[in-house]
Amino acid sequence: MDMLLIVSILLGFSALFGVLNERFLGLQSTIGLMLLALITSAGLFLLKSAGIIEGFGWQEALVRELDLSDVLLNGVLCFMLFAGSAGVKVKGLEDNKWTILTLAFGSTILACLLIGFSLHFTLGLFGISLALAYAFVFGALISPTDPIAALAILKAVGLPGPLEDIINGESLFNDGVGVVLVAVAMAFAAGSSQMGAQDSVALFLREVLGGLTLGLLVGVITHFLLLGTQSYTNQLLITLAVVSLGYSVALHVDVSGPIAMVVAGIFVGNVTGPRIPEDVHQPLKDFWDGVDELLNSLLFVMMGFVIVLVHNLDWAPLAISVPVAIVVCLLARAVSVYLPITLLNATPALSVDGNRMTGLLTWGGLRGGLALALALTLPDSPQKTLLVNITNRVFAFSIIFQCSTNGKLYNTNYQKSILKGRNTTWSPRRPPAWCRDS
């Protein structure tokens, strides 16, 4: 199956599912697309199992040849992160910087550790063996959150500005943190005797600080190149070239590409964008918004196909390991959010209802396609088979059940009641952002 045919099939299904969702289901776009892809895959799989049809080789070939991990990690991720972060206002990040940084780094690391220990020992009680090192690998890849679907639904019911900034900011940065944690956990899982705690910290800092530095450099270069031309075509080529080259450099020098692209996007969106003439800036912004939506649509359709087809296990271990993994992930997320929020509440950095904030961030902390892509990159082993299966089903549960109920569980009044009326920054004398906006 050639690449043009693969892309054509994905585009065709994305368009068809998009229309069906709009006309009949009325779900948020990413949920509807993935749900219809899941139904299509599952239906074909059941027909094949019942002997009604011989098979569906085109779908298997599509999943096999257009490898999700390679497409996402070494392809479209740089464009998605740049496009998503370019629309984020630095003012909102600054107002909630301590909350965002604490959740993106502290909560992600804590969730990784909690999931690793809990999953290893809980599955052991049911006679399912998962090495502790690989349990930490699962914790690292499943801990980052994805804001796309959750924000779309919560915005529809009136998500207050500070909460939107916190959810968006956390998920933009913890993708990079998760990739780094997976690298560290895999080093331990591979039995690296040379890597101790000090080496792990050094690797983590190199990836994070290197990504921040490279992202700032990419942003500055893009800034001067964009301001040196008034041509929309040239500016379009500049952004595409610099983003792809910057991400490639990050991969080759072993620093965090996701963090680099987030920093570059925030810099260009907030420093460069306002200095570009509106007649050029608006089409450029529309293009990157379209790229973001298009790539997300294609990826969610592809993930719907992947979940049904990859690395199937017997039903017995799945029937135990999947519910256990879902519960462990939710509890670990709750604890890893509640503790930092409680600590921040004791400072001028934050003033919220801790229990309500924990509930919102726990159920609204959706798992993204990055988790499934990272799981597929693991070295072949029996542990990988189990990890891929529980990862794609935790992801499916997150998108279909958590995302679809967010708006009903956390309505406008609930969300506004989270904020107590004190400032969300370190300067208590400044009025809070939501008061100024209103």
mmCIF file of C-alpha atoms in Angstrom, residues 119-405:
data_model
loop_
_atom_site.group_PDB
_atom_site.id
_atom_site.type_symbol
_atom_site.label_atom_id
_atom_site.label_comp_id
_atom_site.label_asym_id
_atom_site.label_seq_id
_atom_site.Cartn_x
_atom_site.Cartn_y
_atom_site.Cartn_z
ATOM 1 C CA LEU A 119 0.175 -1.274 39.073
ATOM 2 C CA HIS A 120 3.091 -3.618 39.791
ATOM 3 C CA PHE A 121 1.771 -4.743 43.173
ATOM 4 C CA THR A 122 -1.936 -4.754 42.292
ATOM 5 C CA LEU A 123 -1.522 -6.863 39.158
ATOM 6 C CA GLY A 124 0.723 -9.180 41.184
ATOM 7 C CA LEU A 125 -2.188 -9.854 43.549
ATOM 8 C CA PHE A 126 -4.143 -11.207 40.549
ATOM 9 C CA GLY A 127 -1.244 -13.333 39.347
ATOM 10 C CA ILE A 128 -0.306 -11.054 36.439
ATOM 11 C CA SER A 129 3.427 -10.406 36.256
ATOM 12 C CA LEU A 130 4.618 -6.918 35.321
ATOM 13 C CA ALA A 131 8.190 -6.023 36.246
ATOM 14 C CA LEU A 132 8.488 -2.925 38.390
ATOM 15 C CA ALA A 133 10.758 -1.222 35.851
ATOM 16 C CA TYR A 134 8.148 -1.703 33.105
ATOM 17 C CA ALA A 135 5.395 -0.564 35.450
ATOM 18 C CA PHE A 136 7.345 2.694 35.777
ATOM 19 C CA VAL A 137 7.589 2.844 31.970
ATOM 20 C CA PHE A 138 3.787 2.619 31.809
ATOM 21 C CA GLY A 139 3.497 5.283 34.509
ATOM 22 C CA ALA A 140 5.801 7.579 32.538
ATOM 23 C CA LEU A 141 3.984 7.245 29.226
ATOM 24 C CA ILE A 142 0.433 7.431 30.630
ATOM 25 C CA SER A 143 0.960 10.360 33.047
ATOM 26 C CA PRO A 144 0.972 13.271 30.518
ATOM 27 C CA THR A 145 -2.447 14.755 29.807
ATOM 28 C CA ASP A 146 -4.018 15.942 26.561
ATOM 29 C CA PRO A 147 -6.114 19.137 26.571
ATOM 30 C CA ILE A 148 -7.669 18.981 23.102
ATOM 31 C CA ALA A 149 -10.989 17.254 23.699
ATOM 32 C CA ALA A 150 -11.405 18.303 27.334
ATOM 33 C CA LEU A 151 -10.932 21.997 26.647
ATOM 34 C CA ALA A 152 -13.348 21.912 23.725
ATOM 35 C CA ILE A 153 -16.106 20.506 25.950
ATOM 36 C CA LEU A 154 -15.346 22.561 29.060
ATOM 37 C CA LYS A 155 -15.210 25.758 26.995
ATOM 38 C CA ALA A 156 -18.717 25.013 25.768
ATOM 39 C CA VAL A 157 -20.038 25.178 29.332
ATOM 40 C CA GLY A 158 -18.042 28.283 30.247
ATOM 41 C CA LEU A 159 -14.574 27.340 31.472
ATOM 42 C CA PRO A 160 -13.153 30.263 33.487
ATOM 43 C CA GLY A 161 -9.992 31.797 32.020
ATOM 44 C CA PRO A 162 -7.575 30.774 34.824
ATOM 45 C CA LEU A 163 -8.735 27.136 34.735
ATOM 46 C CA GLU A 164 -8.378 27.027 30.960
ATOM 47 C CA ASP A 165 -4.854 28.434 31.253
ATOM 48 C CA ILE A 166 -3.918 25.852 33.898
ATOM 49 C CA ILE A 167 -5.268 22.860 31.945
ATOM 50 C CA ASN A 168 -3.734 24.054 28.685
ATOM 51 C CA GLY A 169 -0.387 25.036 30.200
ATOM 52 C CA GLU A 170 0.016 21.806 32.145
ATOM 53 C CA SER A 171 -0.686 19.566 29.173
ATOM 54 C CA LEU A 172 1.565 21.524 26.798
ATOM 55 C CA PHE A 173 4.596 21.063 29.038
ATOM 56 C CA ASN A 174 3.962 17.637 30.522
ATOM 57 C CA ASP A 175 4.116 15.987 27.089
ATOM 58 C CA GLY A 176 7.818 16.797 27.036
ATOM 59 C CA VAL A 177 8.224 15.724 30.657
ATOM 60 C CA GLY A 178 6.547 12.394 29.871
ATOM 61 C CA VAL A 179 8.863 11.693 26.925
ATOM 62 C CA VAL A 180 11.886 12.343 29.168
ATOM 63 C CA LEU A 181 10.502 10.112 31.933
ATOM 64 C CA VAL A 182 9.959 7.282 29.452
ATOM 65 C CA ALA A 183 13.617 7.548 28.361
ATOM 66 C CA VAL A 184 14.770 7.372 31.990
ATOM 67 C CA ALA A 185 12.422 4.484 32.840
ATOM 68 C CA MET A 186 13.469 2.530 29.747
ATOM 69 C CA ALA A 187 17.117 2.875 30.732
ATOM 70 C CA PHE A 188 16.289 1.132 34.022
ATOM 71 C CA ALA A 189 14.061 -1.447 32.328
ATOM 72 C CA ALA A 190 16.883 -2.309 29.930
ATOM 73 C CA GLY A 191 19.077 -3.107 32.933
ATOM 74 C CA SER A 192 21.520 -0.231 32.569
ATOM 75 C CA SER A 193 23.888 -0.741 35.473
ATOM 76 C CA GLN A 194 25.621 2.556 34.822
ATOM 77 C CA MET A 195 22.542 4.717 35.329
ATOM 78 C CA GLY A 196 22.009 5.699 38.937
ATOM 79 C CA ALA A 197 19.822 8.367 40.501
ATOM 80 C CA GLN A 198 22.369 11.097 39.742
ATOM 81 C CA ASP A 199 22.588 10.068 36.081
ATOM 82 C CA SER A 200 18.787 10.001 35.824
ATOM 83 C CA VAL A 201 18.531 13.534 37.196
ATOM 84 C CA ALA A 202 21.270 14.667 34.819
ATOM 85 C CA LEU A 203 19.439 13.112 31.846
ATOM 86 C CA PHE A 204 16.174 14.709 32.919
ATOM 87 C CA LEU A 205 17.737 18.158 33.322
ATOM 88 C CA ARG A 206 19.593 17.900 30.024
ATOM 89 C CA GLU A 207 16.428 17.015 28.143
ATOM 90 C CA VAL A 208 14.296 19.688 29.818
ATOM 91 C CA LEU A 209 16.812 22.560 29.968
ATOM 92 C CA GLY A 210 18.145 21.677 26.524
ATOM 93 C CA GLY A 211 14.607 21.711 25.144
ATOM 94 C CA LEU A 212 13.894 25.092 26.726
ATOM 95 C CA THR A 213 17.118 26.564 25.328
ATOM 96 C CA LEU A 214 16.619 25.140 21.840
ATOM 97 C CA GLY A 215 13.002 26.268 21.800
ATOM 98 C CA LEU A 216 13.991 29.812 22.690
ATOM 99 C CA LEU A 217 16.651 29.757 19.970
ATOM 100 C CA VAL A 218 14.162 28.457 17.395
ATOM 101 C CA GLY A 219 11.689 31.147 18.475
ATOM 102 C CA VAL A 220 14.255 33.943 18.124
ATOM 103 C CA ILE A 221 15.379 32.741 14.681
ATOM 104 C CA THR A 222 11.781 32.459 13.520
ATOM 105 C CA HIS A 223 11.060 35.917 14.925
ATOM 106 C CA PHE A 224 13.747 37.681 12.890
ATOM 107 C CA LEU A 225 13.037 35.715 9.727
ATOM 108 C CA LEU A 226 9.307 36.469 9.877
ATOM 109 C CA LEU A 227 9.878 40.176 10.503
ATOM 110 C CA GLY A 228 12.261 40.277 7.518
ATOM 111 C CA THR A 229 9.506 39.592 4.979
ATOM 112 C CA GLN A 230 5.965 40.781 4.305
ATOM 113 C CA SER A 231 5.084 37.898 1.998
ATOM 114 C CA TYR A 232 2.537 35.423 3.334
ATOM 115 C CA THR A 233 4.077 32.622 1.264
ATOM 116 C CA ASN A 234 7.550 33.309 2.649
ATOM 117 C CA GLN A 235 6.269 33.443 6.217
ATOM 118 C CA LEU A 236 4.422 30.187 5.707
ATOM 119 C CA LEU A 237 7.583 28.505 4.407
ATOM 120 C CA ILE A 238 9.650 29.972 7.251
ATOM 121 C CA THR A 239 7.400 28.587 9.985
ATOM 122 C CA LEU A 240 7.158 25.152 8.377
ATOM 123 C CA ALA A 241 10.913 24.947 7.799
ATOM 124 C CA VAL A 242 12.026 26.243 11.181
ATOM 125 C CA VAL A 243 9.607 24.037 13.129
ATOM 126 C CA SER A 244 10.563 20.840 11.284
ATOM 127 C CA LEU A 245 14.298 21.632 11.364
ATOM 128 C CA GLY A 246 14.183 22.644 15.029
ATOM 129 C CA TYR A 247 12.475 19.388 16.009
ATOM 130 C CA SER A 248 14.956 17.383 13.937
ATOM 131 C CA VAL A 249 17.860 19.097 15.708
ATOM 132 C CA ALA A 250 16.295 18.258 19.079
ATOM 133 C CA LEU A 251 16.101 14.576 18.130
ATOM 134 C CA HIS A 252 19.747 14.545 17.032
ATOM 135 C CA VAL A 253 21.211 16.353 20.057
ATOM 136 C CA ASP A 254 19.062 14.397 22.538
ATOM 137 C CA VAL A 255 17.041 17.216 24.061
ATOM 138 C CA SER A 256 13.271 17.371 24.420
ATOM 139 C CA GLY A 257 11.713 18.203 21.061
ATOM 140 C CA PRO A 258 8.188 18.605 22.481
ATOM 141 C CA ILE A 259 9.351 21.161 25.066
ATOM 142 C CA ALA A 260 11.377 22.979 22.383
ATOM 143 C CA MET A 261 8.348 23.281 20.094
ATOM 144 C CA VAL A 262 6.094 24.504 22.910
ATOM 145 C CA VAL A 263 8.574 27.223 23.875
ATOM 146 C CA ALA A 264 9.078 28.226 20.225
ATOM 147 C CA GLY A 265 5.321 28.379 19.630
ATOM 148 C CA ILE A 266 4.671 30.507 22.720
ATOM 149 C CA PHE A 267 7.501 32.880 21.751
ATOM 150 C CA VAL A 268 6.366 33.305 18.149
ATOM 151 C CA GLY A 269 2.694 33.568 19.077
ATOM 152 C CA ASN A 270 3.211 36.237 21.735
ATOM 153 C CA VAL A 271 6.321 38.159 20.638
ATOM 154 C CA THR A 272 6.348 37.878 16.852
ATOM 155 C CA GLY A 273 2.647 37.616 16.014
ATOM 156 C CA PRO A 274 1.617 41.085 17.276
ATOM 157 C CA ARG A 275 4.384 42.687 15.157
ATOM 158 C CA ILE A 276 3.252 41.149 11.880
ATOM 159 C CA PRO A 277 0.717 43.156 9.822
ATOM 160 C CA GLU A 278 -2.805 41.883 10.412
ATOM 161 C CA ASP A 279 -3.450 41.114 6.727
ATOM 162 C CA VAL A 280 -0.521 38.663 6.802
ATOM 163 C CA HIS A 281 -0.772 37.450 10.397
ATOM 164 C CA GLN A 282 -4.428 36.383 10.257
ATOM 165 C CA PRO A 283 -4.030 34.033 7.236
ATOM 166 C CA LEU A 284 -0.899 32.582 8.859
ATOM 167 C CA LYS A 285 -2.789 32.001 12.099
ATOM 168 C CA ASP A 286 -5.707 30.451 10.201
ATOM 169 C CA PHE A 287 -3.304 28.108 8.410
ATOM 170 C CA TRP A 288 -1.752 26.810 11.645
ATOM 171 C CA ASP A 289 -5.178 26.467 13.266
ATOM 172 C CA GLY A 290 -6.240 24.395 10.273
ATOM 173 C CA VAL A 291 -3.082 22.280 10.463
ATOM 174 C CA ASP A 292 -3.764 21.593 14.135
ATOM 175 C CA GLU A 293 -7.376 20.526 13.520
ATOM 176 C CA LEU A 294 -6.525 18.453 10.436
ATOM 177 C CA LEU A 295 -3.681 16.532 12.080
ATOM 178 C CA ASN A 296 -5.751 15.883 15.197
ATOM 179 C CA SER A 297 -8.614 14.537 13.078
ATOM 180 C CA LEU A 298 -6.341 12.198 11.135
ATOM 181 C CA LEU A 299 -4.577 10.968 14.259
ATOM 182 C CA PHE A 300 -7.766 10.250 16.185
ATOM 183 C CA VAL A 301 -9.167 8.253 13.265
ATOM 184 C CA MET A 302 -5.909 6.321 13.012
ATOM 185 C CA MET A 303 -5.870 5.678 16.768
ATOM 186 C CA GLY A 304 -9.393 4.319 16.527
ATOM 187 C CA PHE A 305 -8.108 1.753 14.016
ATOM 188 C CA VAL A 306 -4.941 1.001 16.002
ATOM 189 C CA ILE A 307 -6.726 0.291 19.301
ATOM 190 C CA VAL A 308 -8.641 -2.661 17.847
ATOM 191 C CA LEU A 309 -5.816 -4.151 15.806
ATOM 192 C CA VAL A 310 -2.514 -3.964 17.693
ATOM 193 C CA HIS A 311 -1.067 -6.539 20.103
ATOM 194 C CA ASN A 312 -4.162 -8.468 21.161
ATOM 195 C CA LEU A 313 -3.958 -10.538 24.338
ATOM 196 C CA ASP A 314 -6.173 -13.291 25.699
ATOM 197 C CA TRP A 315 -9.360 -11.986 27.292
ATOM 198 C CA ALA A 316 -8.486 -13.333 30.764
ATOM 199 C CA PRO A 317 -5.505 -11.035 31.527
ATOM 200 C CA LEU A 318 -7.183 -8.135 29.747
ATOM 201 C CA ALA A 319 -10.362 -8.466 31.810
ATOM 202 C CA ILE A 320 -8.276 -7.934 34.950
ATOM 203 C CA SER A 321 -5.418 -5.684 33.864
ATOM 204 C CA VAL A 322 -7.476 -3.069 32.012
ATOM 205 C CA PRO A 323 -9.909 -2.194 34.867
ATOM 206 C CA VAL A 324 -7.007 -2.256 37.335
ATOM 207 C CA ALA A 325 -4.975 0.101 35.120
ATOM 208 C CA ILE A 326 -7.909 2.507 34.694
ATOM 209 C CA VAL A 327 -8.559 2.695 38.456
ATOM 210 C CA VAL A 328 -4.848 3.023 39.268
ATOM 211 C CA CYS A 329 -4.413 5.843 36.735
ATOM 212 C CA LEU A 330 -7.411 7.778 38.068
ATOM 213 C CA LEU A 331 -6.380 7.400 41.721
ATOM 214 C CA ALA A 332 -2.756 8.305 40.971
ATOM 215 C CA ARG A 333 -3.903 11.358 39.026
ATOM 216 C CA ALA A 334 -6.119 12.447 41.930
ATOM 217 C CA VAL A 335 -3.327 12.100 44.499
ATOM 218 C CA SER A 336 -0.700 13.701 42.267
ATOM 219 C CA VAL A 337 -2.996 16.711 41.741
ATOM 220 C CA TYR A 338 -4.370 17.008 45.277
ATOM 221 C CA LEU A 339 -0.992 17.152 47.045
ATOM 222 C CA PRO A 340 0.495 19.985 44.915
ATOM 223 C CA ILE A 341 -2.790 21.928 44.985
ATOM 224 C CA THR A 342 -2.887 21.631 48.787
ATOM 225 C CA LEU A 343 0.699 22.882 49.070
ATOM 226 C CA LEU A 344 0.067 25.764 46.658
ATOM 227 C CA ASN A 345 -3.078 26.710 48.575
ATOM 228 C CA ALA A 346 -0.857 27.345 51.611
ATOM 229 C CA THR A 347 0.977 30.070 49.647
ATOM 230 C CA PRO A 348 -0.156 33.221 47.846
ATOM 231 C CA ALA A 349 0.299 31.320 44.571
ATOM 232 C CA LEU A 350 -3.191 29.820 44.539
ATOM 233 C CA SER A 351 -6.538 29.992 46.264
ATOM 234 C CA VAL A 352 -9.011 27.350 45.156
ATOM 235 C CA ASP A 353 -11.319 24.705 46.534
ATOM 236 C CA GLY A 354 -8.808 21.848 46.610
ATOM 237 C CA ASN A 355 -11.334 19.010 46.395
ATOM 238 C CA ARG A 356 -13.247 20.535 43.497
ATOM 239 C CA MET A 357 -10.041 21.451 41.666
ATOM 240 C CA THR A 358 -8.771 17.894 42.131
ATOM 241 C CA GLY A 359 -12.017 16.469 40.762
ATOM 242 C CA LEU A 360 -11.904 18.682 37.675
ATOM 243 C CA LEU A 361 -8.244 17.992 36.896
ATOM 244 C CA THR A 362 -8.571 14.263 37.606
ATOM 245 C CA TRP A 363 -11.576 13.524 35.403
ATOM 246 C CA GLY A 364 -10.507 16.220 32.920
ATOM 247 C CA GLY A 365 -6.921 14.909 32.784
ATOM 248 C CA LEU A 366 -7.348 12.954 29.561
ATOM 249 C CA ARG A 367 -4.712 10.622 28.147
ATOM 250 C CA GLY A 368 -3.463 11.559 24.682
ATOM 251 C CA GLY A 369 -2.273 9.717 21.623
ATOM 252 C CA LEU A 370 1.305 10.349 22.720
ATOM 253 C CA ALA A 371 0.920 7.568 25.319
ATOM 254 C CA LEU A 372 -0.046 4.995 22.700
ATOM 255 C CA ALA A 373 2.730 6.148 20.359
ATOM 256 C CA LEU A 374 5.327 5.843 23.128
ATOM 257 C CA ALA A 375 4.062 2.374 24.063
ATOM 258 C CA LEU A 376 4.462 1.207 20.467
ATOM 259 C CA THR A 377 8.135 2.304 20.464
ATOM 260 C CA LEU A 378 9.051 -0.049 23.328
ATOM 261 C CA PRO A 379 11.396 -2.975 22.511
ATOM 262 C CA ASP A 380 9.567 -6.201 21.668
ATOM 263 C CA SER A 381 8.885 -8.319 24.740
ATOM 264 C CA PRO A 382 5.953 -9.949 26.588
ATOM 265 C CA GLN A 383 5.914 -6.839 28.802
ATOM 266 C CA LYS A 384 5.388 -4.641 25.742
ATOM 267 C CA THR A 385 2.369 -6.680 24.666
ATOM 268 C CA LEU A 386 0.699 -6.100 28.029
ATOM 269 C CA LEU A 387 1.669 -2.414 28.168
ATOM 270 C CA VAL A 388 0.380 -1.638 24.666
ATOM 271 C CA ASN A 389 -2.936 -3.332 25.404
ATOM 272 C CA ILE A 390 -3.599 -1.559 28.684
ATOM 273 C CA THR A 391 -2.325 1.760 27.282
ATOM 274 C CA ASN A 392 -4.660 1.813 24.298
ATOM 275 C CA ARG A 393 -7.650 0.812 26.422
ATOM 276 C CA VAL A 394 -6.906 3.381 29.138
ATOM 277 C CA PHE A 395 -6.626 5.930 26.320
ATOM 278 C CA ALA A 396 -9.951 4.828 24.816
ATOM 279 C CA PHE A 397 -11.690 4.984 28.215
ATOM 280 C CA SER A 398 -10.251 8.450 28.773
ATOM 281 C CA ILE A 399 -11.408 9.886 25.464
ATOM 282 C CA ILE A 400 -14.795 8.198 25.186
ATOM 283 C CA PHE A 401 -16.038 8.145 28.797
ATOM 284 C CA GLN A 402 -14.139 10.860 30.662
ATOM 285 C CA CYS A 403 -14.219 13.386 27.862
ATOM 286 C CA SER A 404 -17.880 12.853 26.985
ATOM 287 C CA THR A 405 -19.000 13.352 30.612
#
